[in-house]
Every structure is written in C-alpha cells, then in structure tokens.
PDB file of C-alpha atoms in Angstrom:
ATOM      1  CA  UNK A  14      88.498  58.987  11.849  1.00  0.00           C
ATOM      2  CA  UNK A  15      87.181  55.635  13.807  1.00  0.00           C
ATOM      3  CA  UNK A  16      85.899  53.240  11.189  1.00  0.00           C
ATOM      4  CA  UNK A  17      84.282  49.716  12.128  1.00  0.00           C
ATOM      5  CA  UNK A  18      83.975  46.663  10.192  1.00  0.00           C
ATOM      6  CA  UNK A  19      81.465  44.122  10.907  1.00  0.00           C
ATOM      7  CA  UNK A  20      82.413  40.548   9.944  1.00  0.00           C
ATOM      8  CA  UNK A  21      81.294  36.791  10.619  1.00  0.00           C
ATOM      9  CA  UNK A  22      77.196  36.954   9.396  1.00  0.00           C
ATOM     10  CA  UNK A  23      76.102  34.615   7.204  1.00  0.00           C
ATOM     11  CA  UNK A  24      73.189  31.532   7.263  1.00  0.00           C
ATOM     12  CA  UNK A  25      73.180  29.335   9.822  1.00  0.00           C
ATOM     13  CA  UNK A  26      70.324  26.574  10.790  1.00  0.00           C
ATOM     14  CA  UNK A  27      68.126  27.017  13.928  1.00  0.00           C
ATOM     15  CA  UNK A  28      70.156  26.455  16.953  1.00  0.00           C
ATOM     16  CA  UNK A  29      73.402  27.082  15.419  1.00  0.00           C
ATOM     17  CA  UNK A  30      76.473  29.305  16.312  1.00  0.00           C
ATOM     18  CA  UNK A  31      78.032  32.511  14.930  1.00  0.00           C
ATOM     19  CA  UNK A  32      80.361  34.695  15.817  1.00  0.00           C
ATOM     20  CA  UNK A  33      80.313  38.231  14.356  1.00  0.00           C
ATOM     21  CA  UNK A  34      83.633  40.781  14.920  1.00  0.00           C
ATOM     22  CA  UNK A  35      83.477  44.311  14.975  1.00  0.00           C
ATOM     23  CA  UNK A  36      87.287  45.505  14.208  1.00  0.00           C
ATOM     24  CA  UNK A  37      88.331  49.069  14.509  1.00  0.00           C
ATOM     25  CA  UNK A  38      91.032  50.957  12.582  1.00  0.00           C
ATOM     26  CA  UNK A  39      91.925  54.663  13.225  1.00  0.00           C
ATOM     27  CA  UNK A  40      91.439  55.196  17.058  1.00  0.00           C
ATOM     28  CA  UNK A  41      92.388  52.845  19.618  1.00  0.00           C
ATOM     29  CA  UNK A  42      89.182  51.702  20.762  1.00  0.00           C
ATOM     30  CA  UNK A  43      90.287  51.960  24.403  1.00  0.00           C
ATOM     31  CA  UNK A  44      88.331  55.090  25.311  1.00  0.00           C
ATOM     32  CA  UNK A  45      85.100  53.657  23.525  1.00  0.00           C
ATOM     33  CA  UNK A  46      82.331  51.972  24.613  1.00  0.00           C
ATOM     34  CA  UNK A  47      80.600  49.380  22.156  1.00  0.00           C
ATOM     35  CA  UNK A  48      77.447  48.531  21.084  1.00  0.00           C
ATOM     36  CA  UNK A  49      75.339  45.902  19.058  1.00  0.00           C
ATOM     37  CA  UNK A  50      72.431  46.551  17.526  1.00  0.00           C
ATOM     38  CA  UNK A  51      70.070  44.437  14.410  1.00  0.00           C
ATOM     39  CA  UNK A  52      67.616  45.777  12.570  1.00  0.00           C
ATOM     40  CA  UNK A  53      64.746  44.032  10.476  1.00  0.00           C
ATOM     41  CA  UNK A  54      63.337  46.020   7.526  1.00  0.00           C
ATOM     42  CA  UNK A  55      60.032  47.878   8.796  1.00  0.00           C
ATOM     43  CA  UNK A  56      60.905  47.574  12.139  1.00  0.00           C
ATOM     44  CA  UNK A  57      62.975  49.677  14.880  1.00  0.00           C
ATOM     45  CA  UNK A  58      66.483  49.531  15.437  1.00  0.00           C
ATOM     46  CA  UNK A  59      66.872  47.144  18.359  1.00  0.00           C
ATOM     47  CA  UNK A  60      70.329  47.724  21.197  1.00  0.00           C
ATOM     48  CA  UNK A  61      71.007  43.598  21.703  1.00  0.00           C
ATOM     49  CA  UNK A  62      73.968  44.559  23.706  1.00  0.00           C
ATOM     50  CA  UNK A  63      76.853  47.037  24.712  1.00  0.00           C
ATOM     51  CA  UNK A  64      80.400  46.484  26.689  1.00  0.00           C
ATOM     52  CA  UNK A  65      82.199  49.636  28.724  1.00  0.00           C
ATOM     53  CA  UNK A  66      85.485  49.858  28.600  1.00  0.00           C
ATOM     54  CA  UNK A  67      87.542  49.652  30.807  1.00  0.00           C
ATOM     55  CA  UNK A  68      85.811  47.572  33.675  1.00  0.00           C
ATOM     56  CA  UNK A  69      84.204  45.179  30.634  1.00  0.00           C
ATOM     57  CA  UNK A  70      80.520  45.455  32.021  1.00  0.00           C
ATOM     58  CA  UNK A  71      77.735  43.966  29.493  1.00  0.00           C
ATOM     59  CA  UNK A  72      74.254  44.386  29.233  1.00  0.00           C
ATOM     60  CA  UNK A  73      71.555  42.550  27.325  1.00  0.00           C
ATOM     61  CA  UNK A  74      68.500  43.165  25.834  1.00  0.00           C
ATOM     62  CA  UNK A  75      66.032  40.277  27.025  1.00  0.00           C
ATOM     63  CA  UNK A  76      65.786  38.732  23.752  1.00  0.00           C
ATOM     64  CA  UNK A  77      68.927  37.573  23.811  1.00  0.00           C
ATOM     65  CA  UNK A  78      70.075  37.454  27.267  1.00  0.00           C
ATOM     66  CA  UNK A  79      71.678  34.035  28.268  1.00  0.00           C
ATOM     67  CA  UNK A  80      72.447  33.406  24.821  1.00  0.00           C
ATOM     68  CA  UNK A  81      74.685  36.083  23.150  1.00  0.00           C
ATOM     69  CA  UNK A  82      77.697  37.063  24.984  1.00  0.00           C
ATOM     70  CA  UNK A  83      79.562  40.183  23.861  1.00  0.00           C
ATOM     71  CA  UNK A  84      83.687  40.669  24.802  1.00  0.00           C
ATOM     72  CA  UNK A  85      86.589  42.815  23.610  1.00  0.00           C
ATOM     73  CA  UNK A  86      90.273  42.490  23.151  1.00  0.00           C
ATOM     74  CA  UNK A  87      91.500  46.388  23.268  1.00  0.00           C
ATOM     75  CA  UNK A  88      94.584  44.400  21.866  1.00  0.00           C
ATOM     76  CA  UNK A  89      93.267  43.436  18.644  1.00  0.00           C
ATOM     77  CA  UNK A  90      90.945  46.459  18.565  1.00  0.00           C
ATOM     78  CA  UNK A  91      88.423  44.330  17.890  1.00  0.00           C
ATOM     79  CA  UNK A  92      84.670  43.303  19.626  1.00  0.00           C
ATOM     80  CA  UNK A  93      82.927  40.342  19.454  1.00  0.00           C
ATOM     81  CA  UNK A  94      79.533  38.738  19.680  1.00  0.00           C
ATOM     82  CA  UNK A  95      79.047  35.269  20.354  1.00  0.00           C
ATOM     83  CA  UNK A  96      75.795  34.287  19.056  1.00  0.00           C
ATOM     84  CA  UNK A  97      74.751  30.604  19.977  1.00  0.00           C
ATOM     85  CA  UNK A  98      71.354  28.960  20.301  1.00  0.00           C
ATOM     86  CA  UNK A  99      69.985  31.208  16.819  1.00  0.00           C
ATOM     87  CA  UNK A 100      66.916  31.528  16.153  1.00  0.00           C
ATOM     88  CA  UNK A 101      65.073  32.471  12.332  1.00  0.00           C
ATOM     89  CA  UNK A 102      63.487  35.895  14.802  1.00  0.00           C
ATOM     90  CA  UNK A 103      67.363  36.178  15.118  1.00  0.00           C
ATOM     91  CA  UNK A 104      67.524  36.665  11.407  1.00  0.00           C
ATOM     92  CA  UNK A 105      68.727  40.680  11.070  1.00  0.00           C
ATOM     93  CA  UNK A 106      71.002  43.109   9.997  1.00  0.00           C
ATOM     94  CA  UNK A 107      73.210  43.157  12.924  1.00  0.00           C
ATOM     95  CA  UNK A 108      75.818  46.980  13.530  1.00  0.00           C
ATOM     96  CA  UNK A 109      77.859  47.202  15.921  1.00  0.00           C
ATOM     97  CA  UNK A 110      78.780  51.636  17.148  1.00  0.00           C
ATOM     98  CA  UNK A 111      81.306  52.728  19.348  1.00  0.00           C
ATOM     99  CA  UNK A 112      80.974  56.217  21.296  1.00  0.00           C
ATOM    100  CA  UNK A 113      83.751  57.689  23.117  1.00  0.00           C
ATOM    101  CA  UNK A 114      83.083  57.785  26.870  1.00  0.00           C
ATOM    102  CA  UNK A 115      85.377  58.121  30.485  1.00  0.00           C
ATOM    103  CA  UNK A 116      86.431  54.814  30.985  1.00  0.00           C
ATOM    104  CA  UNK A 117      84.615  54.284  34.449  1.00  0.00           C
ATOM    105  CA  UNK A 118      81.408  54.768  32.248  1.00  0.00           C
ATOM    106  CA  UNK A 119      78.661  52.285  31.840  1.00  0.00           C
ATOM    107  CA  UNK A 120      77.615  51.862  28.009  1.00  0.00           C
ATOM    108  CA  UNK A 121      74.072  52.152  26.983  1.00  0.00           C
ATOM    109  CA  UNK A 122      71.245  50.469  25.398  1.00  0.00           C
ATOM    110  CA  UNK A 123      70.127  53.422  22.799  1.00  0.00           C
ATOM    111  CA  UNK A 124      71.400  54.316  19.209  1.00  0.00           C
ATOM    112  CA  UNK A 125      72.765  57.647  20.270  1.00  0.00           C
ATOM    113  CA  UNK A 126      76.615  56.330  19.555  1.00  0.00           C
ATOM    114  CA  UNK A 127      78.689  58.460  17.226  1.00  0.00           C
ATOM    115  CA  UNK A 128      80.306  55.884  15.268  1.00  0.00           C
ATOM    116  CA  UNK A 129      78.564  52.987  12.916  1.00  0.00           C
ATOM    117  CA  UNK A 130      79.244  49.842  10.706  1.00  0.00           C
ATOM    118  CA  UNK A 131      77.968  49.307   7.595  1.00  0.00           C
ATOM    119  CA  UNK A 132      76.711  46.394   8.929  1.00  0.00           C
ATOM    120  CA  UNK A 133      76.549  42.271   8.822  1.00  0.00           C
ATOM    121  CA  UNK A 134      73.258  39.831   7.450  1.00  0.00           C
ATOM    122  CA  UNK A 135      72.764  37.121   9.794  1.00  0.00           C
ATOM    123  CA  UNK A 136      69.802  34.475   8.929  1.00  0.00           C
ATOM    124  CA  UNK A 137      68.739  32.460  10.390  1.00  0.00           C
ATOM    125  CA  UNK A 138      67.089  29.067   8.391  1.00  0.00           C
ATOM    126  CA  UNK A 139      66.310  25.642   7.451  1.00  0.00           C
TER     127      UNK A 139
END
C-alpha cells in the first residue's frame, strides 16, 4: 500500500519561501507520476503541478508558473515543491497524489490519481 506524507507548510509573509515534501513509503515511487494540488474551503480542487517519471517533465498551472518548481529524487522517494515569491491567494491546503503510469508517460493536470496525502496548510500572511 503507497502512502504519502506531506511536510514543510506552515506561515510565511508575502513574498517568502517554502518548501513542501511529499515522501513515499511502501512502493518505490519509480513507476508513479506525481501531482500537487491546494484546495481552499468552498472552492474546487486546483492541479498546481505534476512531474512524470522517468523523463522528469513538469507542468504548471498558470497561477503559479515561473514561481513554483516541482522535482523528485526516486532515491529518497520523495517529491518536492519549491514555493518562492508566496502570495496570501497562495494560502491553501496543498496534497500532493501519485498514480502509477508507463514511465514514458506524461502526468496530468486532473485529480483522477489513485493515491492521496492527508495534506499540508500553507498561509500565507502579514
């Protein structure tokens, strides 16, 4: 059974940094493609980001393109998001989800990925 951890949220002022982990334990996260999502009560579930696996690609939702960068160390079994230049609309519940895919596959921007977090609070505030 894959299980994720999110780590790293927390308050941080406007324009700060964070970095959140997503570490895996039970599969090898090799086969598995990744992706970030936050959430703000009342509203939809928004895909921020997503890495393949083996061949690394990204994508980025607009909203934080050029300012979020995700990675992954198979290694480690962990995955990363490098959050700099917050902002308080930042402020979220933030999951990462892995889903098992071929590893020439692309990952996606959706919430259709088998796996979940319980999740991480990030604010973003004066």
């Amino acid at each position: 059974q894959l299980q994720l951890v999110e780590s790293g949220g927390g308050l941080v002022q406007p324009g700060g940094s964070l970095r959140l982990s997503c570490a895996a334990s039970g599969i090898p996260l090799d086969y598995y493609v990744i992706g970030w999502f936050r959430q703000v009560p009342g509203k939809e579930r928004e895909a921020i980001s997503c890495i393949s696996s083996r061949s690394m690609n990204t994508k980025y939702a607009d909203s934080v393109k050029g300012r979020f960068t995700v990675s992954r160390d198979n290694a480690k079994n962990t995955v990363y998001l490098q959050m700099n230049s917050l902002k308080p609309e930042d402020t979220a519940v933030y999951y990462c989800a892995a889903d098992r895919r071929p590893l020439q596959a692309m990952c996606v921007m959706t919430s259709e990925y088998d796996y979940w977090g319980q999740g991480t609070q990030v604010t973003v505030s004066s």
